[in-house]
Amino acid sequence: MERSSGILCPVTSLPSPHGIGTLGRAARDWVDFLHRSGQRWWQVLPIGPTSYGDSPYQPFSAFAGNPYFIDLDTLAEEGLLRPEEAAAPDWGDDPQQVDYGRIYQHREGVLRAAYQRAKKQTDQSGFLAFCRKHIHWLGDYALFMALKGHFGGRPWQEWEEDIRLREPAALRRYRTLLKDDIAYHKYLQYLFFKQWAALKEYAAAQGVGIIGDIPLYVSMDSADVWSNPQLFWLDEERQPRFVAGCPPDYFSPTGQLWGNPLYDWERMKRSGYRWWIQRLGLQLQCCDLVRIDHFRGFSSFWAIPFGDETAQGGHWETGPGLPFFQALKKALGDDLPLIAEDLGYLTPDVHKLLEASGFPGMKVLQFAFDGGSDNAYLPHNHRANSVVYIGTHDNDTLAGWFEKAGEHTRRYAADYLGFSLEEGCSAPFLRAALASVCDLCIFQVQDLLELGSEARMNTPSTTGGNWCWRLTPGALGPELAESLCQKTAAYGRLPAGR
């Protein structure tokens, strides 16, 4: 990686008049801000269709895009919507928060209206070409979503047995019965990827690359598990034998119980890791760099018996290791543009795998000031092939974290970075991140705006109130762009030619 910097801002957090950030005008305005402020990268969160809980790390599909991101104004410009149809629903009262309940209530009806007009168009060549290109996942995903509608939104484990087990006769019957709904969900994916490609092209023209994010695991209630049960560690009834999580530690005495099904890595190996190659290949078409979440799970992973109420009863299992990444490189190219999320408790085997893979790891400044001078997150311990963050989407904002930090942490940070406790901490932390020897520096947009805990994106192991924060229109003014560009230049991170 070239020495550069960028900003983490989820698509959902962009301003828009329709309740949630989309791939339209506001996204281009955001790219323009990145360009003016000298930033080379825009990091997003996973872009899949979210399910119950609204977490982008629990999508209905590892391949599909989130229909919420489809820009309604663009559809109106293309004649698929009347402007009043996009404006009519009540998308929520607070421009700083996504109201997912209202989005769920109203977005479907608007998109259905667009689909009905699209069916009447004579030229369907673009849509048909898209369906052919994505044949390996699109049909199963569209059928899965149509079936979820048919069965009142229930998870696939609660569907009628014949279709739950994908009996051939049931598949044929439902493909006929739900033909129009299947076509609708395919068309939404066509719209999403068409708009995403246009935005990516616009960003590239502005010298801005997109950093995507792949969750290690998929949701149990997903098209992936329903349509490919052989790839997961399931029993004869297609219930998980074990589920994912983290063992107990200092922060969580009972561990973290995520509940995702685990992969059958031996089965995946026998297929040449084809599913993973297809998954990552699609992400690399959408993004210029991809962060892989929970990298340590490729070395070893915590397997918790299905049905346990905590993660305490789990045990370690061996992951696919370096041969997995060698297979990916063989299929997709030696210079895989990946970032390894290597946070948390790391054993020597994880360090060894990261070193052998050659991927950059992550350094988070909020983790730097507990302990002593040997803390790996302190700037003097950074190394070039890394990505430095002030905090990630799972951390509090810098201002919120510093306010709640213990006295030792606050004083250590102030002494190390050279500021007094009476001053704000934003500028010193920003300078420390930019000055780091890490090739890439990423900061949350909330920290640029010096926002408090009210702007936090996610609190791990909690439900409700997460993934909601949004930028307000006009929050990113020209003065902020100019100031950030000057700092970026001072620390040698401006894009070439600027």
CSV table of C-alpha atoms in Angstrom, one decimal:
chain,number,residue,atom,x,y,z
A,1,MET,CA,0.0,0.0,0.0
A,2,GLU,CA,1.1,3.6,-0.6
A,3,ARG,CA,1.2,5.9,2.3
A,4,SER,CA,-2.3,7.3,2.4
A,5,SER,CA,-5.4,8.0,4.6
A,6,GLY,CA,-9.1,7.7,4.4
A,7,ILE,CA,-12.4,7.9,6.4
A,8,LEU,CA,-14.8,5.3,7.7
A,9,CYS,CA,-18.4,6.2,7.0
A,10,PRO,CA,-21.1,3.6,6.5
A,11,VAL,CA,-23.4,4.1,3.5
A,12,THR,CA,-26.3,4.1,5.9
A,13,SER,CA,-24.8,7.2,7.6
A,14,LEU,CA,-24.9,9.4,4.5
A,15,PRO,CA,-27.6,12.2,4.4
A,16,SER,CA,-30.6,11.7,2.2
A,17,PRO,CA,-34.2,12.8,2.3
A,18,HIS,CA,-35.4,9.2,2.4
A,19,GLY,CA,-34.4,8.0,5.9
A,20,ILE,CA,-31.2,6.2,5.2
A,21,GLY,CA,-28.0,6.8,3.2
A,22,THR,CA,-28.1,5.6,-0.4
A,23,LEU,CA,-25.9,5.4,-3.5
A,24,GLY,CA,-27.1,8.7,-5.0
A,25,ARG,CA,-26.3,12.4,-4.9
A,26,ALA,CA,-25.2,12.4,-1.2
A,27,ALA,CA,-22.7,9.6,-1.8
A,28,ARG,CA,-21.2,11.6,-4.6
A,29,ASP,CA,-21.0,14.7,-2.4
A,30,TRP,CA,-19.2,12.5,0.2
A,31,VAL,CA,-16.7,11.4,-2.4
A,32,ASP,CA,-16.2,15.0,-3.4
A,33,PHE,CA,-15.4,15.8,0.3
A,34,LEU,CA,-12.9,13.0,0.4
A,35,HIS,CA,-11.2,14.3,-2.7
A,36,ARG,CA,-11.1,17.9,-1.4
A,37,SER,CA,-9.7,16.8,2.0
A,38,GLY,CA,-6.9,14.8,0.4
A,39,GLN,CA,-8.3,11.4,1.3
A,40,ARG,CA,-7.5,8.4,-0.8
A,41,TRP,CA,-9.9,5.9,0.7
A,42,TRP,CA,-13.6,5.6,1.7
A,43,GLN,CA,-14.1,2.6,4.1
A,44,VAL,CA,-17.6,1.2,4.3
A,45,LEU,CA,-19.2,-1.5,6.4
A,46,PRO,CA,-20.6,-4.7,4.8
A,47,ILE,CA,-23.1,-3.9,2.1
A,48,GLY,CA,-25.3,-7.0,2.3
A,49,PRO,CA,-29.1,-7.0,2.9
A,50,THR,CA,-29.6,-6.7,6.7
A,51,SER,CA,-32.0,-8.8,8.7
A,52,TYR,CA,-33.4,-8.7,12.2
A,53,GLY,CA,-31.2,-6.4,14.4
A,54,ASP,CA,-30.1,-4.4,11.4
A,55,SER,CA,-26.5,-5.5,11.7
A,56,PRO,CA,-24.5,-5.5,8.5
A,57,TYR,CA,-22.5,-8.4,9.9
A,58,GLN,CA,-25.7,-10.6,9.9
A,59,PRO,CA,-26.9,-10.3,6.3
A,60,PHE,CA,-29.4,-12.5,4.5
A,61,SER,CA,-26.7,-13.1,1.9
A,62,ALA,CA,-22.9,-13.0,1.6
A,63,PHE,CA,-23.3,-12.0,-2.1
A,64,ALA,CA,-26.3,-9.7,-2.4
A,65,GLY,CA,-26.4,-5.9,-1.9
A,66,ASN,CA,-28.7,-4.1,0.5
A,67,PRO,CA,-31.8,-2.8,-1.3
A,68,TYR,CA,-32.1,0.0,1.2
A,69,PHE,CA,-29.1,1.6,-0.5
A,70,ILE,CA,-30.9,1.9,-3.8
A,71,ASP,CA,-31.3,5.6,-4.4
A,72,LEU,CA,-34.9,6.6,-5.0
A,73,ASP,CA,-34.1,9.9,-6.7
A,74,THR,CA,-32.0,8.1,-9.3
A,75,LEU,CA,-35.0,5.8,-10.0
A,76,ALA,CA,-37.2,8.9,-10.4
A,77,GLU,CA,-34.7,10.3,-12.9
A,78,GLU,CA,-34.8,7.1,-14.8
A,79,GLY,CA,-38.6,7.1,-15.0
A,80,LEU,CA,-39.1,4.2,-12.6
A,81,LEU,CA,-40.7,6.3,-9.9
A,82,ARG,CA,-42.7,9.5,-9.7
A,83,PRO,CA,-40.9,12.0,-7.3
A,84,GLU,CA,-43.9,12.1,-5.1
A,85,GLU,CA,-43.8,8.3,-4.6
A,86,ALA,CA,-40.3,8.6,-3.1
A,87,ALA,CA,-41.2,11.6,-1.0
A,88,ALA,CA,-44.6,10.4,0.3
A,89,PRO,CA,-43.6,7.9,3.0
A,90,ASP,CA,-42.7,9.1,6.5
A,91,TRP,CA,-39.1,8.0,6.7
A,92,GLY,CA,-38.6,9.2,10.3
A,93,ASP,CA,-38.4,12.4,12.3
A,94,ASP,CA,-34.7,12.5,13.3
A,95,PRO,CA,-32.3,13.3,10.4
A,96,GLN,CA,-29.4,12.0,12.6
A,97,GLN,CA,-30.9,8.5,13.1
A,98,VAL,CA,-32.0,5.8,10.8
A,99,ASP,CA,-35.5,4.6,11.8
A,100,TYR,CA,-35.2,1.0,10.5
A,101,GLY,CA,-38.8,0.2,11.4
A,102,ARG,CA,-40.1,2.9,9.1
A,103,ILE,CA,-37.6,1.9,6.4
A,104,TYR,CA,-38.8,-1.7,6.6
A,105,GLN,CA,-42.5,-0.5,6.5
A,106,HIS,CA,-42.2,1.8,3.5
A,107,ARG,CA,-39.2,1.0,1.3
A,108,GLU,CA,-40.7,-2.2,-0.1
A,109,GLY,CA,-43.8,-0.5,-1.5
A,110,VAL,CA,-41.7,2.2,-3.2
A,111,LEU,CA,-39.4,-0.4,-4.8
A,112,ARG,CA,-42.3,-2.5,-5.9
A,113,ALA,CA,-43.7,0.4,-7.8
A,114,ALA,CA,-40.4,0.9,-9.5
A,115,TYR,CA,-40.3,-2.8,-10.4
A,116,GLN,CA,-43.8,-2.7,-11.9
A,117,ARG,CA,-42.7,0.1,-14.3
A,118,ALA,CA,-39.5,-1.7,-15.1
A,119,LYS,CA,-41.4,-4.8,-16.2
A,120,LYS,CA,-43.0,-2.7,-19.0
A,121,GLN,CA,-39.8,-1.6,-20.5
A,122,THR,CA,-39.0,-3.2,-23.8
A,123,ASP,CA,-35.2,-3.3,-23.4
A,124,GLN,CA,-34.4,-5.8,-20.7
A,125,SER,CA,-30.9,-6.6,-22.0
A,126,GLY,CA,-29.0,-5.1,-19.0
A,127,PHE,CA,-31.1,-7.0,-16.5
A,128,LEU,CA,-30.8,-10.3,-18.3
A,129,ALA,CA,-27.0,-9.9,-18.7
A,130,PHE,CA,-26.8,-9.2,-14.9
A,131,CYS,CA,-28.7,-12.4,-14.2
A,132,ARG,CA,-26.4,-14.5,-16.4
A,133,LYS,CA,-23.3,-13.0,-14.8
A,134,HIS,CA,-24.5,-13.7,-11.2
A,135,ILE,CA,-26.2,-17.0,-11.9
A,136,HIS,CA,-24.2,-18.9,-9.2
A,137,TRP,CA,-25.9,-17.0,-6.3
A,138,LEU,CA,-28.7,-14.8,-7.6
A,139,GLY,CA,-31.4,-17.5,-8.2
A,140,ASP,CA,-31.1,-19.0,-4.8
A,141,TYR,CA,-31.0,-15.6,-3.1
A,142,ALA,CA,-34.1,-14.4,-4.9
A,143,LEU,CA,-36.0,-17.6,-4.2
A,144,PHE,CA,-34.9,-17.4,-0.5
A,145,MET,CA,-36.2,-13.8,-0.2
A,146,ALA,CA,-39.5,-14.6,-2.0
A,147,LEU,CA,-40.0,-17.6,0.4
A,148,LYS,CA,-39.3,-15.4,3.4
A,149,GLY,CA,-42.2,-13.1,2.2
A,150,HIS,CA,-44.4,-16.1,1.5
A,151,PHE,CA,-43.8,-17.5,5.0
A,152,GLY,CA,-44.3,-14.1,6.8
A,153,GLY,CA,-40.7,-13.3,7.4
A,154,ARG,CA,-40.0,-16.5,9.4
A,155,PRO,CA,-36.4,-17.9,9.4
A,156,TRP,CA,-36.0,-20.8,6.9
A,157,GLN,CA,-35.7,-23.3,9.7
A,158,GLU,CA,-39.4,-22.7,10.4
A,159,TRP,CA,-40.6,-23.2,6.8
A,160,GLU,CA,-42.5,-26.3,5.7
A,161,GLU,CA,-40.2,-29.3,5.7
A,162,ASP,CA,-40.1,-30.0,2.0
A,163,ILE,CA,-38.8,-26.5,1.0
A,164,ARG,CA,-36.7,-26.2,4.2
A,165,LEU,CA,-34.8,-29.3,3.0
A,166,ARG,CA,-34.9,-28.1,-0.6
A,167,GLU,CA,-36.6,-31.2,-2.0
A,168,PRO,CA,-36.6,-30.9,-5.8
A,169,ALA,CA,-40.3,-31.1,-6.2
A,170,ALA,CA,-40.8,-28.3,-3.6
A,171,LEU,CA,-38.2,-26.1,-5.4
A,172,ARG,CA,-40.0,-26.5,-8.7
A,173,ARG,CA,-43.4,-25.7,-7.1
A,174,TYR,CA,-42.3,-22.6,-5.3
A,175,ARG,CA,-40.3,-21.3,-8.3
A,176,THR,CA,-43.6,-21.4,-10.3
A,177,LEU,CA,-45.8,-20.1,-7.5
A,178,LEU,CA,-43.4,-17.2,-6.6
A,179,LYS,CA,-42.2,-16.4,-10.1
A,180,ASP,CA,-42.9,-12.7,-10.0
A,181,ASP,CA,-41.5,-12.2,-6.5
A,182,ILE,CA,-38.3,-14.0,-7.5
A,183,ALA,CA,-38.0,-11.7,-10.5
A,184,TYR,CA,-38.6,-8.7,-8.2
A,185,HIS,CA,-35.7,-9.6,-5.9
A,186,LYS,CA,-33.5,-10.2,-8.9
A,187,TYR,CA,-34.3,-6.8,-10.2
A,188,LEU,CA,-33.5,-5.1,-6.9
A,189,GLN,CA,-30.1,-6.7,-7.1
A,190,TYR,CA,-29.7,-5.4,-10.6
A,191,LEU,CA,-30.5,-1.9,-9.5
A,192,PHE,CA,-28.2,-2.1,-6.5
A,193,PHE,CA,-25.2,-3.3,-8.5
A,194,LYS,CA,-25.9,-0.9,-11.3
A,195,GLN,CA,-25.9,2.1,-8.9
A,196,TRP,CA,-22.9,0.7,-7.0
A,197,ALA,CA,-20.8,0.4,-10.1
A,198,ALA,CA,-21.7,4.0,-11.2
A,199,LEU,CA,-20.7,5.3,-7.7
A,200,LYS,CA,-17.4,3.3,-7.7
A,201,GLU,CA,-16.6,4.7,-11.2
A,202,TYR,CA,-17.3,8.2,-9.9
A,203,ALA,CA,-15.1,7.7,-6.9
A,204,ALA,CA,-12.2,6.3,-9.0
A,205,ALA,CA,-12.4,9.4,-11.2
A,206,GLN,CA,-11.9,11.5,-8.1
A,207,GLY,CA,-9.0,9.4,-7.0
A,208,VAL,CA,-10.9,7.7,-4.2
A,209,GLY,CA,-10.8,4.0,-3.6
A,210,ILE,CA,-13.4,2.0,-1.7
A,211,ILE,CA,-12.5,-0.3,1.2
A,212,GLY,CA,-15.1,-3.0,1.7
A,213,ASP,CA,-15.7,-5.3,4.6
A,214,ILE,CA,-16.4,-9.1,4.7
A,215,PRO,CA,-17.7,-10.7,7.8
A,216,LEU,CA,-16.0,-14.0,8.5
A,217,TYR,CA,-19.3,-15.8,9.3
A,218,VAL,CA,-22.8,-15.6,7.7
A,219,SER,CA,-26.1,-15.6,9.4
A,220,MET,CA,-27.9,-18.8,10.1
A,221,ASP,CA,-31.0,-17.3,8.5
A,222,SER,CA,-29.4,-16.6,5.2
A,223,ALA,CA,-29.6,-17.8,1.6
A,224,ASP,CA,-26.1,-19.1,1.9
A,225,VAL,CA,-26.9,-21.7,4.7
A,226,TRP,CA,-30.2,-22.6,3.2
A,227,SER,CA,-28.9,-23.2,-0.3
A,228,ASN,CA,-25.5,-24.6,0.6
A,229,PRO,CA,-26.0,-26.6,3.9
A,230,GLN,CA,-23.2,-29.0,3.0
A,231,LEU,CA,-20.7,-26.1,3.5
A,232,PHE,CA,-21.6,-25.7,7.1
A,233,TRP,CA,-21.2,-27.7,10.3
A,234,LEU,CA,-24.9,-28.8,10.5
A,235,ASP,CA,-26.6,-32.0,11.7
A,236,GLU,CA,-29.1,-34.2,9.7
A,237,GLU,CA,-31.9,-31.7,10.6
A,238,ARG,CA,-29.8,-28.8,9.4
A,239,GLN,CA,-29.4,-27.4,12.8
A,240,PRO,CA,-25.9,-26.2,13.8
A,241,ARG,CA,-23.7,-28.6,15.7
A,242,PHE,CA,-21.7,-25.7,17.0
A,243,VAL,CA,-21.9,-22.0,16.6
A,244,ALA,CA,-19.4,-19.1,16.6
A,245,GLY,CA,-18.3,-16.8,19.3
A,246,CYS,CA,-15.4,-15.8,21.5
A,247,PRO,CA,-14.1,-17.3,24.8
A,248,PRO,CA,-14.4,-15.6,28.1
A,249,ASP,CA,-11.9,-12.8,28.7
A,250,TYR,CA,-11.2,-9.7,30.8
A,251,PHE,CA,-14.0,-7.8,29.1
A,252,SER,CA,-16.6,-10.6,29.0
A,253,PRO,CA,-16.5,-13.2,31.8
A,254,THR,CA,-18.9,-15.5,29.9
A,255,GLY,CA,-17.5,-14.8,26.4
A,256,GLN,CA,-19.4,-13.7,23.3
A,257,LEU,CA,-22.1,-15.9,21.8
A,258,TRP,CA,-22.6,-14.8,18.2
A,259,GLY,CA,-24.7,-17.8,17.1
A,260,ASN,CA,-23.4,-18.0,13.5
A,261,PRO,CA,-23.1,-21.5,12.0
A,262,LEU,CA,-19.5,-22.6,11.6
A,263,TYR,CA,-18.0,-23.7,8.2
A,264,ASP,CA,-17.2,-27.3,7.4
A,265,TRP,CA,-13.7,-26.4,6.3
A,266,GLU,CA,-12.8,-29.9,5.2
A,267,ARG,CA,-15.7,-29.9,2.8
A,268,MET,CA,-14.8,-26.4,1.5
A,269,LYS,CA,-11.2,-27.5,1.0
A,270,ARG,CA,-12.4,-30.5,-1.2
A,271,SER,CA,-14.3,-28.0,-3.4
A,272,GLY,CA,-11.2,-25.8,-3.8
A,273,TYR,CA,-12.8,-23.2,-1.6
A,274,ARG,CA,-15.0,-22.3,-4.6
A,275,TRP,CA,-17.7,-20.6,-2.5
A,276,TRP,CA,-15.1,-18.3,-0.8
A,277,ILE,CA,-13.4,-17.5,-4.1
A,278,GLN,CA,-16.8,-16.5,-5.6
A,279,ARG,CA,-17.6,-14.5,-2.5
A,280,LEU,CA,-14.4,-12.6,-2.4
A,281,GLY,CA,-14.2,-12.2,-6.2
A,282,LEU,CA,-17.6,-10.3,-6.1
A,283,GLN,CA,-16.3,-8.1,-3.3
A,284,LEU,CA,-13.2,-7.3,-5.2
A,285,GLN,CA,-15.4,-6.2,-8.2
A,286,CYS,CA,-17.2,-3.8,-5.8
A,287,CYS,CA,-14.2,-2.6,-3.8
A,288,ASP,CA,-10.6,-1.7,-4.2
A,289,LEU,CA,-9.5,-3.1,-0.8
A,290,VAL,CA,-11.4,-5.5,1.5
A,291,ARG,CA,-11.1,-5.9,5.2
A,292,ILE,CA,-11.7,-9.4,6.4
A,293,ASP,CA,-13.4,-9.4,9.8
A,294,HIS,CA,-12.2,-11.7,12.6
A,295,PHE,CA,-9.0,-12.9,10.8
A,296,ARG,CA,-8.0,-15.0,13.8
A,297,GLY,CA,-10.8,-17.4,12.9
A,298,PHE,CA,-8.8,-18.6,9.9
A,299,SER,CA,-6.1,-19.9,12.3
A,300,SER,CA,-8.4,-21.2,15.0
A,301,PHE,CA,-12.0,-20.6,16.0
A,302,TRP,CA,-14.1,-20.9,19.1
A,303,ALA,CA,-16.8,-23.6,18.7
A,304,ILE,CA,-19.7,-23.4,21.1
A,305,PRO,CA,-22.2,-26.3,21.4
A,306,PHE,CA,-25.5,-25.2,19.8
A,307,GLY,CA,-28.1,-24.4,22.5
A,308,ASP,CA,-25.6,-23.2,25.1
A,309,GLU,CA,-26.7,-19.9,26.6
A,310,THR,CA,-23.1,-18.5,27.0
A,311,ALA,CA,-19.8,-19.0,25.2
A,312,GLN,CA,-18.1,-20.6,28.2
A,313,GLY,CA,-18.6,-24.2,27.1
A,314,GLY,CA,-16.8,-23.7,23.8
A,315,HIS,CA,-13.5,-25.1,22.6
A,316,TRP,CA,-10.9,-24.3,20.0
A,317,GLU,CA,-10.9,-25.8,16.5
A,318,THR,CA,-8.2,-25.5,13.9
A,319,GLY,CA,-9.1,-23.2,11.0
A,320,PRO,CA,-8.0,-23.6,7.3
A,321,GLY,CA,-4.8,-21.7,7.8
A,322,LEU,CA,-2.4,-20.6,5.1
A,323,PRO,CA,-3.5,-23.1,2.4
A,324,PHE,CA,-6.9,-21.2,2.3
A,325,PHE,CA,-5.2,-17.9,1.4
A,326,GLN,CA,-2.9,-19.7,-1.1
A,327,ALA,CA,-6.0,-21.0,-2.8
A,328,LEU,CA,-7.5,-17.5,-2.9
A,329,LYS,CA,-4.4,-16.0,-4.3
A,330,LYS,CA,-4.1,-18.7,-7.0
A,331,ALA,CA,-7.7,-18.0,-8.1
A,332,LEU,CA,-7.8,-14.2,-7.7
A,333,GLY,CA,-4.2,-13.1,-8.0
A,334,ASP,CA,-1.1,-13.0,-5.8
A,335,ASP,CA,-1.5,-9.4,-4.7
A,336,LEU,CA,-4.9,-9.9,-2.9
A,337,PRO,CA,-5.8,-6.4,-1.6
A,338,LEU,CA,-7.0,-7.5,1.8
A,339,ILE,CA,-6.7,-6.0,5.3
A,340,ALA,CA,-6.7,-8.5,8.2
A,341,GLU,CA,-8.8,-7.5,11.2
A,342,ASP,CA,-6.4,-9.0,13.7
A,343,LEU,CA,-7.8,-7.5,16.9
A,344,GLY,CA,-8.5,-9.2,20.2
A,345,TYR,CA,-6.6,-12.0,21.9
A,346,LEU,CA,-4.0,-13.3,19.4
A,347,THR,CA,-2.0,-16.4,19.9
A,348,PRO,CA,1.4,-17.1,18.2
A,349,ASP,CA,-0.3,-19.2,15.5
A,350,VAL,CA,-2.4,-16.1,14.5
A,351,HIS,CA,0.7,-13.9,14.3
A,352,LYS,CA,2.4,-16.6,12.2
A,353,LEU,CA,-0.5,-16.8,9.8
A,354,LEU,CA,-0.7,-13.0,9.4
A,355,GLU,CA,3.0,-12.8,8.7
A,356,ALA,CA,2.9,-15.6,6.2
A,357,SER,CA,-0.1,-14.1,4.4
A,358,GLY,CA,1.6,-10.8,4.0
A,359,PHE,CA,-1.7,-8.9,4.7
A,360,PRO,CA,-1.6,-5.7,6.7
A,361,GLY,CA,-3.1,-5.9,10.2
A,362,MET,CA,-4.8,-3.2,12.3
A,363,LYS,CA,-3.6,-0.9,15.0
A,364,VAL,CA,-6.2,1.0,17.1
A,365,LEU,CA,-5.1,4.0,19.2
A,366,GLN,CA,-8.0,3.6,21.6
A,367,PHE,CA,-6.3,0.3,22.7
A,368,ALA,CA,-2.8,1.8,23.1
A,369,PHE,CA,-2.9,3.4,26.5
A,370,ASP,CA,-3.7,0.4,28.8
A,371,GLY,CA,-0.5,-1.2,30.0
A,372,GLY,CA,3.1,-0.1,29.4
A,373,SER,CA,5.4,0.9,26.6
A,374,ASP,CA,5.4,-2.5,25.0
A,375,ASN,CA,1.7,-2.2,24.0
A,376,ALA,CA,1.6,-3.1,20.3
A,377,TYR,CA,-1.0,-0.3,19.6
A,378,LEU,CA,1.3,2.5,20.8
A,379,PRO,CA,2.6,4.5,17.8
A,380,HIS,CA,6.2,3.7,18.5
A,381,ASN,CA,5.5,0.0,18.1
A,382,HIS,CA,3.6,0.3,14.8
A,383,ARG,CA,5.0,-1.1,11.5
A,384,ALA,CA,4.6,0.0,7.9
A,385,ASN,CA,2.5,-2.9,6.6
A,386,SER,CA,-0.5,-2.0,8.9
A,387,VAL,CA,-3.6,0.2,9.0
A,388,VAL,CA,-3.9,2.6,12.0
A,389,TYR,CA,-7.3,3.6,13.3
A,390,ILE,CA,-8.2,5.9,16.1
A,391,GLY,CA,-11.2,3.7,16.7
A,392,THR,CA,-13.4,1.4,14.6
A,393,HIS,CA,-17.2,1.0,14.2
A,394,ASP,CA,-17.2,-1.2,17.3
A,395,ASN,CA,-15.5,1.4,19.5
A,396,ASP,CA,-17.1,4.5,21.1
A,397,THR,CA,-16.2,7.8,19.3
A,398,LEU,CA,-12.9,9.2,20.5
A,399,ALA,CA,-14.6,11.9,22.5
A,400,GLY,CA,-17.0,9.4,24.1
A,401,TRP,CA,-14.2,7.0,24.9
A,402,PHE,CA,-11.8,9.6,26.4
A,403,GLU,CA,-14.6,10.9,28.6
A,404,LYS,CA,-15.2,7.4,30.0
A,405,ALA,CA,-11.6,6.2,30.1
A,406,GLY,CA,-9.9,5.6,33.5
A,407,GLU,CA,-7.6,8.2,35.0
A,408,HIS,CA,-4.5,6.2,34.2
A,409,THR,CA,-5.5,5.9,30.5
A,410,ARG,CA,-6.3,9.6,30.2
A,411,ARG,CA,-3.1,10.7,31.8
A,412,TYR,CA,-1.0,8.2,29.8
A,413,ALA,CA,-2.5,9.4,26.5
A,414,ALA,CA,-2.1,13.0,27.4
A,415,ASP,CA,1.6,12.5,28.4
A,416,TYR,CA,2.4,10.4,25.4
A,417,LEU,CA,0.7,12.6,22.8
A,418,GLY,CA,1.7,15.9,24.5
A,419,PHE,CA,-1.6,17.6,25.5
A,420,SER,CA,-3.2,18.6,28.7
A,421,LEU,CA,-6.3,17.1,30.1
A,422,GLU,CA,-8.0,20.5,29.9
A,423,GLU,CA,-7.6,20.4,26.1
A,424,GLY,CA,-9.6,18.4,23.6
A,425,CYS,CA,-8.1,15.1,22.6
A,426,SER,CA,-9.2,15.1,18.9
A,427,ALA,CA,-6.4,17.0,17.3
A,428,PRO,CA,-3.6,15.1,19.1
A,429,PHE,CA,-5.1,11.7,18.3
A,430,LEU,CA,-5.6,12.7,14.7
A,431,ARG,CA,-2.0,13.9,14.4
A,432,ALA,CA,-0.7,10.6,16.0
A,433,ALA,CA,-2.7,8.5,13.5
A,434,LEU,CA,-1.5,10.5,10.5
A,435,ALA,CA,2.1,10.5,11.8
A,436,SER,CA,2.2,6.8,12.3
A,437,VAL,CA,4.5,4.7,10.1
A,438,CYS,CA,1.5,2.5,9.2
A,439,ASP,CA,1.0,2.8,5.4
A,440,LEU,CA,-2.7,3.5,5.8
A,441,CYS,CA,-4.5,5.7,8.3
A,442,ILE,CA,-8.3,5.5,8.7
A,443,PHE,CA,-10.5,7.5,11.0
A,444,GLN,CA,-14.2,7.6,11.7
A,445,VAL,CA,-16.0,10.6,10.4
A,446,GLN,CA,-17.6,11.1,13.8
A,447,ASP,CA,-14.1,11.7,15.2
A,448,LEU,CA,-13.4,14.4,12.6
A,449,LEU,CA,-16.5,16.1,13.8
A,450,GLU,CA,-15.5,15.6,17.5
A,451,LEU,CA,-18.8,13.9,18.3
A,452,GLY,CA,-19.6,12.2,21.6
A,453,SER,CA,-21.1,8.8,22.4
A,454,GLU,CA,-24.5,9.8,20.9
A,455,ALA,CA,-22.8,9.2,17.5
A,456,ARG,CA,-21.4,5.7,18.3
A,457,MET,CA,-22.1,3.2,15.5
A,458,ASN,CA,-22.2,-0.1,17.4
A,459,THR,CA,-21.8,-1.5,20.9
A,460,PRO,CA,-20.8,-5.2,20.6
A,461,SER,CA,-23.0,-7.8,22.3
A,462,THR,CA,-26.0,-5.4,22.5
A,463,THR,CA,-29.2,-5.3,20.5
A,464,GLY,CA,-31.2,-2.2,19.6
A,465,GLY,CA,-29.9,1.3,19.0
A,466,ASN,CA,-26.9,0.3,16.9
A,467,TRP,CA,-26.1,1.1,13.2
A,468,CYS,CA,-28.4,4.2,13.3
A,469,TRP,CA,-26.2,7.3,13.4
A,470,ARG,CA,-26.3,9.6,10.4
A,471,LEU,CA,-24.5,12.7,9.1
A,472,THR,CA,-26.6,15.8,8.9
A,473,PRO,CA,-26.6,17.8,5.7
A,474,GLY,CA,-23.9,20.4,5.7
A,475,ALA,CA,-21.9,18.9,8.5
A,476,LEU,CA,-18.8,18.6,6.4
A,477,GLY,CA,-17.9,22.1,5.4
A,478,PRO,CA,-15.1,23.5,3.2
A,479,GLU,CA,-13.1,24.6,6.3
A,480,LEU,CA,-12.9,21.0,7.6
A,481,ALA,CA,-11.9,19.7,4.2
A,482,GLU,CA,-9.1,22.3,3.9
A,483,SER,CA,-7.8,21.7,7.4
A,484,LEU,CA,-7.8,17.9,6.9
A,485,CYS,CA,-6.0,18.3,3.6
A,486,GLN,CA,-3.3,20.4,5.1
A,487,LYS,CA,-2.7,17.8,7.9
A,488,THR,CA,-2.7,15.0,5.4
A,489,ALA,CA,-0.1,16.8,3.3
A,490,ALA,CA,2.0,17.5,6.4
A,491,TYR,CA,2.3,13.8,7.2
A,492,GLY,CA,3.0,12.7,3.6
A,493,ARG,CA,-0.3,11.0,3.0
A,494,LEU,CA,-1.7,13.1,0.1
A,495,PRO,CA,-2.5,11.1,-3.1
A,496,ALA,CA,0.2,11.3,-5.8
A,497,GLY,CA,-0.1,14.4,-7.9
A,498,ARG,CA,-1.8,16.5,-5.3
